[in-house]
CSV table of C-alpha atoms and ligand atoms in Angstrom, one decimal:
chain,number,residue,atom,x,y,z
A,89,MET,CA,-6.1,204.8,-27.7
A,90,LYS,CA,-4.2,203.1,-30.4
A,91,SER,CA,-0.4,203.1,-29.9
A,92,ALA,CA,2.4,201.2,-31.5
A,93,ILE,CA,6.0,200.1,-30.7
A,94,VAL,CA,8.3,199.4,-33.6
A,95,LEU,CA,11.3,197.3,-32.8
A,96,ALA,CA,14.4,198.6,-34.5
A,97,ALA,CA,17.3,198.1,-32.2
A,98,GLY,CA,18.6,195.0,-33.5
A,99,LYS,CA,22.0,194.9,-35.3
A,100,GLY,CA,20.8,193.4,-38.6
A,101,THR,CA,24.0,191.5,-38.8
A,102,ARG,CA,23.0,189.6,-41.9
A,103,MET,CA,22.4,192.7,-43.9
A,104,ASN,CA,26.2,193.1,-43.7
A,105,SER,CA,25.9,196.9,-43.8
A,106,LYS,CA,27.0,200.1,-42.2
A,107,LEU,CA,23.5,201.3,-42.6
A,108,PRO,CA,20.9,200.3,-39.8
A,109,LYS,CA,18.7,197.7,-41.3
A,110,VAL,CA,15.4,199.6,-41.1
A,111,LEU,CA,17.1,202.5,-43.1
A,112,HIS,CA,17.4,200.3,-46.1
A,113,LYS,CA,14.8,201.2,-48.8
A,114,VAL,CA,12.0,199.1,-50.3
A,115,CYS,CA,10.5,200.8,-53.4
A,116,SER,CA,12.7,204.0,-52.8
A,117,LYS,CA,11.3,204.5,-49.2
A,118,SER,CA,13.1,203.2,-46.0
A,119,MET,CA,11.5,200.2,-44.2
A,120,ILE,CA,10.8,202.3,-41.2
A,121,GLU,CA,9.1,205.0,-42.9
A,122,HIS,CA,6.9,202.6,-44.6
A,123,ILE,CA,5.9,201.2,-41.2
A,124,VAL,CA,5.4,204.6,-39.3
A,125,ASP,CA,3.5,205.9,-42.3
A,126,ASN,CA,1.0,203.0,-42.5
A,127,LEU,CA,0.6,203.2,-38.7
A,128,LYS,CA,-0.3,206.7,-38.8
A,129,GLU,CA,-3.0,205.9,-41.7
A,130,CYS,CA,-4.7,203.7,-39.1
A,131,GLN,CA,-5.0,206.5,-36.7
A,132,VAL,CA,-2.5,205.2,-34.2
A,133,GLU,CA,-1.8,208.1,-31.9
A,134,ARG,CA,1.6,207.3,-30.4
A,135,ILE,CA,4.3,205.5,-32.1
A,136,ILE,CA,7.5,204.6,-30.3
A,137,THR,CA,10.3,203.3,-32.3
A,138,VAL,CA,12.8,201.3,-30.2
A,139,VAL,CA,16.4,202.1,-31.4
A,140,GLY,CA,19.8,200.8,-30.4
A,141,HIS,CA,22.3,200.1,-33.1
A,142,GLY,CA,22.6,203.0,-35.4
A,143,ALA,CA,20.2,204.8,-33.0
A,144,LYS,CA,21.5,208.2,-34.0
A,145,LYS,CA,21.0,207.6,-37.9
A,146,ILE,CA,17.4,206.4,-37.4
A,147,GLU,CA,16.5,209.3,-35.0
A,148,GLU,CA,18.0,211.6,-37.7
A,149,ALA,CA,16.1,210.1,-40.5
A,150,MET,CA,12.6,209.9,-38.6
A,151,GLU,CA,12.9,213.2,-36.5
A,152,GLY,CA,9.5,214.7,-35.7
A,153,ARG,CA,7.6,211.7,-37.2
A,154,CYS,CA,7.6,209.3,-34.2
A,155,GLU,CA,8.9,209.1,-30.5
A,156,PHE,CA,12.1,207.1,-29.7
A,157,ALA,CA,13.1,204.8,-26.8
A,158,LEU,CA,16.7,203.7,-26.3
A,159,GLN,CA,17.5,200.0,-25.9
A,160,SER,CA,21.1,199.6,-24.8
A,161,PRO,CA,22.2,196.8,-24.5
A,162,GLN,CA,19.9,194.9,-26.7
A,163,LEU,CA,18.5,192.0,-24.7
A,164,GLY,CA,16.0,190.6,-27.0
A,165,SER,CA,12.6,191.8,-28.6
A,166,GLY,CA,10.8,191.4,-25.2
A,167,HIS,CA,13.4,193.6,-23.6
A,168,ALA,CA,13.0,196.1,-26.5
A,169,VAL,CA,9.3,196.5,-25.7
A,170,MET,CA,10.2,197.1,-22.1
A,171,CYS,CA,12.0,200.1,-23.2
A,172,ALA,CA,9.0,201.7,-24.6
A,173,SER,CA,8.0,202.2,-21.0
A,174,ALA,CA,6.7,205.7,-21.9
A,175,LEU,CA,3.6,203.9,-22.9
A,176,SER,CA,3.1,201.9,-19.8
A,177,ASN,CA,0.6,204.1,-18.2
A,178,GLU,CA,-1.6,204.3,-21.3
A,179,LYS,CA,-4.8,202.5,-21.8
A,180,GLY,CA,-6.0,200.9,-25.0
A,181,LYS,CA,-4.6,198.8,-27.8
A,182,THR,CA,-0.9,198.6,-28.7
A,183,LEU,CA,0.6,197.1,-31.9
A,184,VAL,CA,4.1,195.7,-31.6
A,185,VAL,CA,5.8,195.5,-34.9
A,186,ASN,CA,9.2,194.2,-36.1
A,187,GLY,CA,11.0,197.0,-37.9
A,188,ASP,CA,12.1,194.7,-40.6
A,189,CYS,CA,8.6,194.0,-41.9
A,190,PRO,CA,7.8,196.9,-44.1
A,191,CYS,CA,5.2,195.5,-46.5
A,192,VAL,CA,2.4,195.0,-44.0
A,193,GLN,CA,-0.6,196.7,-45.2
A,194,ILE,CA,-3.0,199.2,-43.5
A,195,GLU,CA,-5.8,196.9,-43.7
A,196,THR,CA,-3.8,194.2,-41.9
A,197,TYR,CA,-3.0,196.4,-39.0
A,198,GLU,CA,-6.8,197.3,-39.0
A,199,LYS,CA,-7.6,193.7,-38.8
A,200,MET,CA,-5.3,193.2,-35.9
A,201,PHE,CA,-6.9,196.0,-33.9
A,202,GLU,CA,-10.5,194.7,-34.7
A,203,ALA,CA,-9.5,191.1,-33.7
A,204,LEU,CA,-8.3,192.5,-30.3
A,205,GLU,CA,-11.9,193.3,-29.4
A,206,ASP,CA,-12.6,190.2,-27.5
A,207,CYS,CA,-9.4,189.0,-26.5
A,208,GLY,CA,-6.0,190.0,-24.7
A,209,ALA,CA,-3.6,189.6,-27.6
A,210,VAL,CA,-3.4,188.9,-31.3
A,211,VAL,CA,-0.5,187.5,-33.2
A,212,LEU,CA,-0.2,187.8,-36.9
A,213,THR,CA,0.8,184.5,-38.5
A,214,VAL,CA,1.1,182.9,-41.9
A,215,SER,CA,1.7,179.3,-43.2
A,216,LEU,CA,4.9,178.7,-45.2
A,217,ASN,CA,6.0,175.8,-47.3
A,218,ASP,CA,9.5,176.6,-46.0
A,219,PRO,CA,9.1,178.1,-42.7
A,220,LYS,CA,12.8,178.8,-42.3
A,221,ALA,CA,14.0,180.0,-39.0
A,222,TYR,CA,10.9,181.6,-38.0
A,223,GLY,CA,9.2,181.2,-34.6
A,224,ARG,CA,6.6,178.4,-34.9
A,225,ILE,CA,3.0,178.7,-33.7
A,226,VAL,CA,1.9,175.9,-31.3
A,227,ARG,CA,-1.9,175.2,-31.3
A,228,ASP,CA,-3.7,172.6,-29.2
A,229,ASP,CA,-6.0,170.0,-30.9
A,230,SER,CA,-8.8,172.6,-30.9
A,231,GLY,CA,-6.8,175.0,-32.8
A,232,LYS,CA,-6.2,177.4,-29.7
A,233,VAL,CA,-3.0,179.3,-30.0
A,234,LEU,CA,-0.8,178.1,-26.9
A,235,ARG,CA,2.6,179.5,-27.5
A,236,ILE,CA,5.3,180.5,-29.9
A,237,VAL,CA,8.4,178.5,-29.8
A,238,GLU,CA,11.6,180.0,-31.4
A,239,TYR,CA,13.4,177.9,-34.1
A,240,LYS,CA,16.4,177.7,-31.9
A,241,ASP,CA,14.5,176.4,-29.1
A,242,ALA,CA,12.1,174.2,-30.8
A,243,ASN,CA,12.1,170.3,-30.8
A,244,GLU,CA,12.0,168.2,-34.0
A,245,GLU,CA,8.3,168.1,-34.0
A,246,GLU,CA,7.8,171.8,-33.4
A,247,ARG,CA,10.1,172.6,-36.3
A,248,MET,CA,7.7,170.6,-38.5
A,249,ILE,CA,5.0,173.2,-38.0
A,250,HIS,CA,4.4,175.4,-40.9
A,251,GLU,CA,2.6,178.3,-39.4
A,252,ILE,CA,5.0,180.9,-38.1
A,253,ASN,CA,5.0,184.1,-36.2
A,254,THR,CA,5.5,187.2,-38.5
A,255,GLY,CA,6.4,189.4,-35.5
A,256,ILE,CA,3.3,191.6,-35.5
A,257,TYR,CA,1.3,191.6,-32.4
A,258,CYS,CA,-1.5,193.6,-30.9
A,259,PHE,CA,-2.1,193.8,-27.1
A,260,ASP,CA,-4.3,195.3,-24.7
A,261,ASN,CA,-1.8,197.8,-23.4
A,262,GLU,CA,-2.3,197.3,-19.7
A,263,LEU,CA,-2.0,193.6,-20.0
A,264,LEU,CA,1.1,194.0,-22.2
A,265,PHE,CA,3.2,196.0,-19.6
A,266,GLU,CA,2.0,193.9,-16.8
A,267,SER,CA,2.9,190.7,-18.5
A,268,LEU,CA,6.4,191.9,-19.5
A,269,LYS,CA,7.4,191.7,-15.9
A,270,GLU,CA,7.0,188.1,-16.0
A,271,LEU,CA,9.5,187.4,-19.0
A,272,LYS,CA,12.6,185.5,-18.5
A,273,ASN,CA,15.7,184.8,-20.7
A,274,ASP,CA,16.1,181.1,-19.9
A,275,ASN,CA,16.3,180.2,-23.6
A,276,ALA,CA,18.9,179.3,-26.4
A,277,GLN,CA,19.8,182.9,-27.0
A,278,HIS,CA,19.6,184.1,-23.4
A,279,GLU,CA,17.2,186.9,-24.6
A,280,TYR,CA,13.8,188.3,-23.4
A,281,TYR,CA,11.6,187.1,-26.2
A,282,ILE,CA,8.4,189.1,-26.8
A,283,THR,CA,6.9,185.7,-28.1
A,284,ASP,CA,6.9,184.3,-24.6
A,285,LEU,CA,4.0,186.6,-23.8
A,286,ILE,CA,1.7,184.4,-25.6
A,287,GLU,CA,2.2,181.5,-23.2
A,288,ILE,CA,2.4,183.8,-20.2
A,289,LEU,CA,-1.2,185.1,-21.2
A,290,ASN,CA,-2.5,181.7,-21.6
A,291,ARG,CA,-1.4,180.8,-18.2
A,292,LYS,CA,-3.6,183.7,-17.0
A,293,ASN,CA,-6.4,182.2,-19.0
A,294,ILE,CA,-6.5,185.4,-21.1
A,295,ALA,CA,-7.6,184.6,-24.7
A,296,VAL,CA,-5.1,184.9,-27.5
A,297,LYS,CA,-6.0,184.8,-31.2
A,298,ALA,CA,-4.1,184.6,-34.3
A,299,VAL,CA,-4.9,186.4,-37.5
A,300,CYS,CA,-3.6,184.3,-40.4
A,301,SER,CA,-2.2,186.3,-43.5
A,302,SER,CA,-2.9,184.7,-46.8
A,303,ASP,CA,0.1,186.5,-48.4
A,304,PRO,CA,3.5,185.5,-47.2
A,305,GLY,CA,5.2,188.2,-49.1
A,306,GLU,CA,3.3,191.0,-47.1
A,307,VAL,CA,4.4,189.6,-43.8
A,308,ALA,CA,8.0,188.5,-44.7
A,309,GLY,CA,10.8,189.9,-42.4
A,310,ILE,CA,13.8,191.3,-44.0
A,311,ASN,CA,17.0,189.9,-42.5
A,312,ASP,CA,19.4,190.0,-45.6
A,313,ARG,CA,19.8,191.6,-49.0
A,314,ILE,CA,18.2,188.6,-50.8
A,315,GLU,CA,15.0,189.1,-48.6
A,316,LEU,CA,15.4,192.9,-49.3
A,317,ALA,CA,15.3,192.1,-53.0
A,318,GLU,CA,12.3,190.0,-52.5
A,319,ALA,CA,10.4,192.6,-50.6
A,320,ASN,CA,11.2,195.1,-53.2
A,321,GLN,CA,9.8,192.8,-55.8
A,322,TRP,CA,6.7,192.2,-53.9
A,323,MET,CA,6.0,195.7,-53.1
A,324,GLN,CA,6.9,196.7,-56.7
A,325,GLN,CA,4.2,194.4,-58.1
A,326,LYS,CA,1.6,195.4,-55.6
A,327,ILE,CA,2.1,199.3,-56.4
A,328,ASN,CA,2.1,198.4,-60.1
A,329,ARG,CA,-1.0,196.3,-59.9
A,330,ASP,CA,-2.8,199.2,-58.0
A,331,TRP,CA,-1.9,201.6,-60.6
A,332,MET,CA,-3.2,199.4,-63.3
A,333,LYS,CA,-6.5,198.9,-61.3
A,334,LYS,CA,-6.6,202.9,-61.3
A,335,GLY,CA,-6.3,203.1,-65.1
A,336,VAL,CA,-2.6,203.3,-65.8
A,337,THR,CA,-1.2,201.1,-68.5
A,338,ILE,CA,2.2,199.4,-67.6
A,339,LEU,CA,3.6,197.4,-70.3
A,340,ASP,CA,6.0,195.4,-68.3
A,341,PRO,CA,5.2,195.4,-64.6
A,342,ASN,CA,8.3,193.5,-64.0
A,343,THR,CA,10.5,196.1,-65.2
A,344,THR,CA,8.6,199.2,-63.9
A,345,TYR,CA,9.6,200.8,-60.6
A,346,ILE,CA,7.2,203.2,-58.9
A,347,GLY,CA,7.9,204.7,-55.5
A,348,LYS,CA,5.3,204.4,-52.8
A,349,GLU,CA,4.6,208.3,-52.7
A,350,VAL,CA,4.3,208.7,-56.6
A,351,GLU,CA,1.0,209.9,-58.2
A,352,ILE,CA,0.0,208.8,-61.8
A,353,GLY,CA,-3.0,210.1,-63.7
A,354,GLN,CA,-5.5,208.1,-65.6
A,355,ASP,CA,-4.6,206.7,-69.1
A,356,CYS,CA,-0.9,207.3,-68.7
A,357,VAL,CA,1.1,204.6,-70.5
A,358,ILE,CA,4.3,203.5,-68.9
A,359,TYR,CA,7.1,201.7,-71.2
A,360,PRO,CA,9.4,199.1,-69.7
A,361,ASN,CA,12.3,200.1,-67.4
A,362,CYS,CA,11.0,203.5,-66.0
A,363,HIS,CA,11.8,204.3,-62.6
A,364,LEU,CA,9.6,206.8,-60.8
A,365,GLU,CA,10.9,207.9,-57.4
A,366,GLY,CA,10.2,210.5,-54.4
A,367,ASN,CA,7.4,212.8,-54.8
A,368,THR,CA,6.9,212.2,-58.6
A,369,VAL,CA,3.5,213.2,-59.9
A,370,ILE,CA,2.5,212.4,-63.5
A,371,GLY,CA,-0.7,214.1,-65.0
A,372,GLU,CA,-3.3,212.1,-67.2
A,373,ASN,CA,-2.6,210.9,-70.5
A,374,THR,CA,1.1,211.0,-70.5
A,375,VAL,CA,3.3,208.5,-72.0
A,376,LEU,CA,6.5,207.5,-70.5
A,377,LEU,CA,8.6,205.8,-73.2
A,378,PRO,CA,11.4,203.3,-72.2
A,379,ASN,CA,14.1,204.2,-69.8
A,380,CYS,CA,12.7,207.3,-67.8
A,381,PHE,CA,14.3,208.0,-64.5
A,382,LEU,CA,12.1,210.5,-62.6
A,383,VAL,CA,12.9,211.8,-59.1
A,384,ASN,CA,10.7,214.4,-57.5
A,385,ALA,CA,9.5,215.4,-61.2
A,386,LYS,CA,6.1,216.8,-61.7
A,387,ILE,CA,4.8,216.2,-65.3
A,388,GLY,CA,1.7,217.5,-66.6
A,389,HIS,CA,-0.9,216.0,-68.8
A,390,ASP,CA,-0.5,214.7,-72.5
A,391,CYS,CA,3.2,214.8,-72.3
A,392,THR,CA,5.5,212.3,-73.9
A,393,ILE,CA,8.8,211.7,-72.0
A,394,ASP,CA,11.3,209.5,-73.8
A,395,ASN,CA,14.4,207.9,-72.4
A,396,SER,CA,15.2,210.9,-70.0
A,397,ARG,CA,16.2,211.9,-66.6
A,398,ILE,CA,14.2,214.5,-64.7
A,399,THR,CA,14.9,215.3,-61.1
A,400,ASP,CA,13.4,217.9,-58.8
A,401,SER,CA,11.9,219.6,-61.8
A,402,GLU,CA,8.5,220.3,-63.5
A,403,VAL,CA,7.4,219.8,-66.9
A,404,LYS,CA,3.9,221.3,-67.5
A,405,ASN,CA,1.3,220.1,-70.0
A,406,GLU,CA,1.5,218.9,-73.8
A,407,CYS,CA,5.3,218.7,-73.8
A,408,THR,CA,7.6,216.2,-75.4
A,409,VAL,CA,11.0,215.6,-73.7
A,410,GLY,CA,13.8,213.5,-75.0
A,411,PRO,CA,15.0,211.1,-76.0
A,412,TRP,CA,18.0,211.6,-73.9
A,413,ALA,CA,17.2,214.8,-72.2
A,414,HIS,CA,18.2,215.7,-68.6
A,415,LEU,CA,16.4,218.3,-66.6
A,416,ARG,CA,17.6,218.9,-63.1
A,417,MET,CA,17.5,221.2,-60.0
A,418,ASN,CA,14.2,223.2,-60.1
A,419,CYS,CA,13.7,223.5,-63.8
A,420,VAL,CA,10.2,224.6,-64.9
A,421,VAL,CA,9.1,223.9,-68.4
A,422,GLU,CA,5.9,225.6,-69.4
A,423,ASP,CA,3.1,224.2,-71.5
A,424,LYS,CA,3.6,223.1,-75.1
A,425,ASN,CA,7.2,222.7,-75.2
A,426,ARG,CA,9.6,220.4,-77.0
A,427,ILE,CA,12.9,219.4,-75.4
A,428,GLY,CA,14.7,217.3,-77.8
A,429,ASN,CA,17.7,214.9,-77.8
A,430,PHE,CA,20.9,215.5,-75.8
A,431,VAL,CA,19.5,218.6,-74.0
A,432,GLU,CA,20.4,219.4,-70.5
A,433,PHE,CA,18.6,222.1,-68.5
A,434,LYS,CA,19.9,223.1,-65.0
A,435,LYS,CA,18.0,225.6,-62.9
A,436,THR,CA,16.2,226.8,-66.0
A,437,LYS,CA,12.7,228.1,-66.5
A,438,PHE,CA,11.5,227.6,-70.1
A,439,GLY,CA,8.6,229.7,-71.4
A,440,PHE,CA,5.4,228.7,-73.1
A,441,ASP,CA,5.6,227.1,-76.7
A,442,SER,CA,9.3,227.4,-77.1
A,443,ARG,CA,11.8,224.8,-78.6
A,444,CYS,CA,15.0,223.4,-77.8
A,445,ALA,CA,15.2,220.4,-80.0
A,446,HIS,CA,18.8,219.3,-80.1
A,447,LEU,CA,22.3,219.2,-78.2
A,448,THR,CA,22.0,222.1,-75.8
A,449,TYR,CA,22.9,223.2,-72.2
A,450,LEU,CA,21.0,225.8,-70.5
A,451,GLY,CA,21.9,226.4,-67.0
A,452,ASP,CA,20.7,229.2,-64.6
A,453,SER,CA,18.5,230.5,-67.4
A,454,GLU,CA,15.2,232.1,-67.9
A,455,ILE,CA,13.9,231.5,-71.3
A,456,GLY,CA,10.7,233.3,-72.6
A,457,SER,CA,7.7,232.1,-74.6
A,458,LYS,CA,8.0,231.2,-78.3
A,459,VAL,CA,11.7,231.2,-78.2
A,460,ASN,CA,13.6,228.9,-80.6
A,461,ILE,CA,16.8,227.7,-79.1
A,462,GLY,CA,18.9,226.2,-82.1
A,463,CYS,CA,21.0,223.1,-82.1
A,464,GLY,CA,24.0,223.2,-80.0
A,465,VAL,CA,23.4,226.5,-77.8
A,466,VAL,CA,25.3,226.5,-74.8
A,467,THR,CA,24.9,228.9,-71.9
A,468,VAL,CA,28.3,229.8,-70.5
A,469,ASN,CA,27.2,230.2,-67.0
A,470,TYR,CA,30.3,229.4,-65.0
A,471,ASP,CA,33.7,231.2,-64.9
A,472,GLY,CA,35.2,228.7,-62.4
A,473,LEU,CA,34.3,230.7,-59.4
A,474,ASN,CA,30.6,232.0,-59.8
A,475,LYS,CA,27.4,231.1,-61.8
A,476,TYR,CA,25.7,233.7,-63.8
A,477,LYS,CA,22.4,234.1,-65.3
A,478,THR,CA,21.1,234.1,-68.9
A,479,VAL,CA,17.8,235.7,-69.7
A,480,VAL,CA,16.3,235.2,-73.3
A,481,LYS,CA,13.0,237.1,-73.7
A,482,ASP,CA,9.9,236.1,-75.7
A,483,ASN,CA,10.0,235.4,-79.4
A,484,ALA,CA,13.9,235.4,-79.6
A,485,PHE,CA,15.6,233.1,-82.0
A,486,ILE,CA,18.8,231.8,-81.1
A,487,GLY,CA,20.7,230.4,-83.9
A,488,SER,CA,22.6,227.0,-83.9
A,489,ASN,CA,25.9,226.8,-82.1
A,490,VAL,CA,25.6,229.9,-80.1
A,491,ASN,CA,27.6,230.6,-76.9
A,492,LEU,CA,25.7,233.0,-74.5
A,493,ILE,CA,28.1,234.1,-72.0
A,494,ALA,CA,26.4,235.0,-68.9
A,495,PRO,CA,25.4,237.2,-67.2
A,496,ILE,CA,23.6,238.2,-70.4
A,497,THR,CA,20.1,239.3,-71.5
A,498,VAL,CA,18.8,238.8,-75.0
A,499,GLY,CA,15.7,240.9,-75.6
A,500,GLU,CA,12.3,240.2,-77.1
A,501,ASN,CA,12.0,239.7,-81.0
A,502,THR,CA,15.8,239.3,-81.3
A,503,VAL,CA,18.1,237.1,-83.4
A,504,VAL,CA,21.4,235.9,-82.5
A,505,ALA,CA,23.1,234.5,-85.7
A,506,ALA,CA,24.3,230.9,-85.9
A,507,GLY,CA,27.7,230.3,-84.4
A,508,SER,CA,27.9,233.6,-82.5
A,509,THR,CA,29.6,233.9,-79.1
A,510,VAL,CA,27.8,236.8,-77.4
A,511,ASN,CA,28.8,238.5,-74.2
A,512,GLN,CA,26.9,241.8,-74.5
A,513,ASP,CA,23.1,242.2,-74.0
A,514,VAL,CA,21.0,242.2,-77.1
A,515,GLU,CA,18.4,245.0,-77.0
A,516,ASP,CA,14.8,244.3,-78.0
A,517,GLY,CA,14.2,243.8,-81.8
A,518,ASP,CA,18.0,243.8,-82.6
A,519,MET,CA,20.2,241.0,-84.2
A,520,ALA,CA,23.7,240.1,-82.9
A,521,ILE,CA,26.2,238.4,-85.0
A,522,ALA,CA,29.6,237.8,-83.4
A,523,ARG,CA,31.8,235.6,-85.8
A,524,ASN,CA,34.4,236.2,-88.2
A,525,ARG,CA,33.3,237.2,-91.8
A,526,GLN,CA,33.7,234.3,-94.3
A,527,GLU,CA,36.6,234.4,-96.6
A,528,VAL,CA,36.4,232.6,-100.0
A,529,LYS,CA,39.4,231.3,-102.0
A,530,LYS,CA,38.1,230.6,-105.5
A,531,GLY,CA,38.9,227.2,-106.8
A,532,PHE,CA,41.0,226.1,-104.0
A,533,GLY,CA,38.5,223.4,-103.0
A,534,ALA,CA,38.7,221.5,-106.3
A,535,LYS,CA,42.5,221.6,-106.4
A,536,TYR,CA,42.8,220.2,-102.9
A,537,THR,CA,40.3,217.5,-103.2
A,538,SER,CA,41.8,216.4,-106.7
A,539,LYS,CA,45.1,215.9,-104.7
A,540,ARG,CA,43.6,213.8,-102.2
A,541,LYS,CA,42.1,211.4,-104.7
A,542,LYS,CA,45.6,210.6,-106.0
B,247,UD1,C1,11.6,187.4,-34.5
B,247,UD1,C2,10.7,186.6,-33.6
B,247,UD1,C3,10.2,185.3,-34.3
B,247,UD1,C4,9.4,185.7,-35.7
B,247,UD1,C5,10.4,186.6,-36.4
B,247,UD1,C6,9.6,187.2,-37.8
B,247,UD1,C7,11.4,186.9,-31.5
B,247,UD1,C8,12.1,186.5,-30.3
B,247,UD1,N1,11.4,186.1,-32.5
B,247,UD1,O1,12.5,186.6,-34.8
B,247,UD1,O2,9.3,184.5,-33.6
B,247,UD1,O3,9.2,184.5,-36.4
B,247,UD1,O4,10.8,187.8,-35.6
B,247,UD1,O5,10.4,188.0,-38.5
B,247,UD1,O6,10.9,188.0,-31.3
B,247,UD1,N2,15.0,193.7,-31.9
B,247,UD1,C9,15.1,194.8,-31.0
B,247,UD1,N3,15.9,194.5,-29.9
B,247,UD1,C10,16.5,193.5,-29.5
B,247,UD1,C11,16.2,192.4,-30.5
B,247,UD1,C12,15.5,192.5,-31.6
B,247,UD1,O7,14.7,196.0,-31.1
B,247,UD1,O8,17.0,193.3,-28.5
B,247,UD1,C13,14.3,194.1,-33.0
B,247,UD1,C14,15.0,193.8,-34.2
B,247,UD1,O9,15.5,195.1,-34.7
B,247,UD1,C15,13.9,193.4,-35.2
B,247,UD1,C16,12.8,192.7,-34.4
B,247,UD1,O10,13.3,193.1,-33.1
B,247,UD1,O11,13.4,194.4,-35.9
B,247,UD1,C17,13.1,191.3,-34.5
B,247,UD1,O12,14.3,190.8,-34.2
B,247,UD1,P1,15.1,189.8,-35.0
B,247,UD1,O13,16.5,189.5,-34.4
B,247,UD1,O14,15.0,190.1,-36.5
B,247,UD1,O15,14.2,188.5,-34.7
B,247,UD1,P2,14.1,187.2,-35.5
B,247,UD1,O16,15.1,186.3,-35.3
B,247,UD1,O17,13.8,187.6,-36.9
B,248,CA,CA1,13.8,189.4,-38.3
């Protein structure tokens, strides 16, 4: 059986945050979610997250997605593993993962499980030009891993070592829980270090192996906001490269931000400064012009979205949206629509092949197919207390600058004259006009403008 223990009880002091460290996001998904989701992808059956600082917030965020063990007080990473004692009677392989290491890829976890086939423990290492304050990997002349020494406990010579401990380990589960009993806290930080297990296993003549990563970015731990930004950048580049390999054109990968859960169809083109977050899905052949901000947006194929914000809403196929459109709260825009500039839709269904090209607000509305919404139409959906619904049926023509005071239904094949403020239903086939008749004062204009010229 494969299990995992995720260490997430530490304070994360250097983040300088009220939010527990592992809830900080990398590419719009929290560190702990990245780790737990990836572990699940490698068929890890039991995942125990060890929580302490901010335990409640982490448990709330991850409810139902893993098990939890409480570590209180926090006496070090080795002590944290002891707290996952719910696993102590299991057999099989157990990964131990620092919760602040969200970029580790599924293939790397799999390599760790494989490497454990013929030894008792595996540690993931990497060689760094600047090994900072990471724990150092001490090997003998034959290259055998002897122990890990923490930076604070290391001597001059050990600090010169460039190969460091990433904080990702794989153990034979029985060996792990047996050896934990031998941990001591006689070190610079008076903590129980999980890293001491390597030396303990060596003393028992149990083989320990290292898997060396070739990508420092993938295995970097996040301790402060600078490292958080670096991890974001690493993952952003990785996600962007993966989409490019799958046939998406990204004009500037440095300014394209695609969340981990996002899906993008073949031959889409993404211009700079687009942000795609949450469960956003984009169909094939769609173009995102600069500055689109899409959160949980579902966009069909052959659409063009220009400089717009779409949240929790769907735009079907062959539509153009924007520039500067804002669709939010469960809007559904059917096929072949044109939503133009400075248009806001809220909770609005917009039927097949309709138009809403300029300067409009539609809220709580249901618009039929082949409807034309003129420039500057406003649904007056709120009386300060309640929201009301506007229905516009198929083939209606709503003139420019119309106010539709809800609740109201405008029937099929109707016209609402430009400039009207309507508050009564319009029956199928009728025309509504609700504005003052124009008065003309003969010659007054010429008199007035000539005065202005003087
Ligand atoms: C740890 C390793 C170090 C390694 C580095 C990689 C130890 C002793 N050192 O150092 O060798 O190079 O990670 O990033 O493990 N935690 C708990 N409970 C505790 C203490 C820590 O759950 O009592 C958790 C933290 O939340 C964190 C992880 O363990 O996710 C590592 O702790 P941290 O304090 O960040 O250790 P480092 O100093 O980074
Ligand atoms: Ca750390």
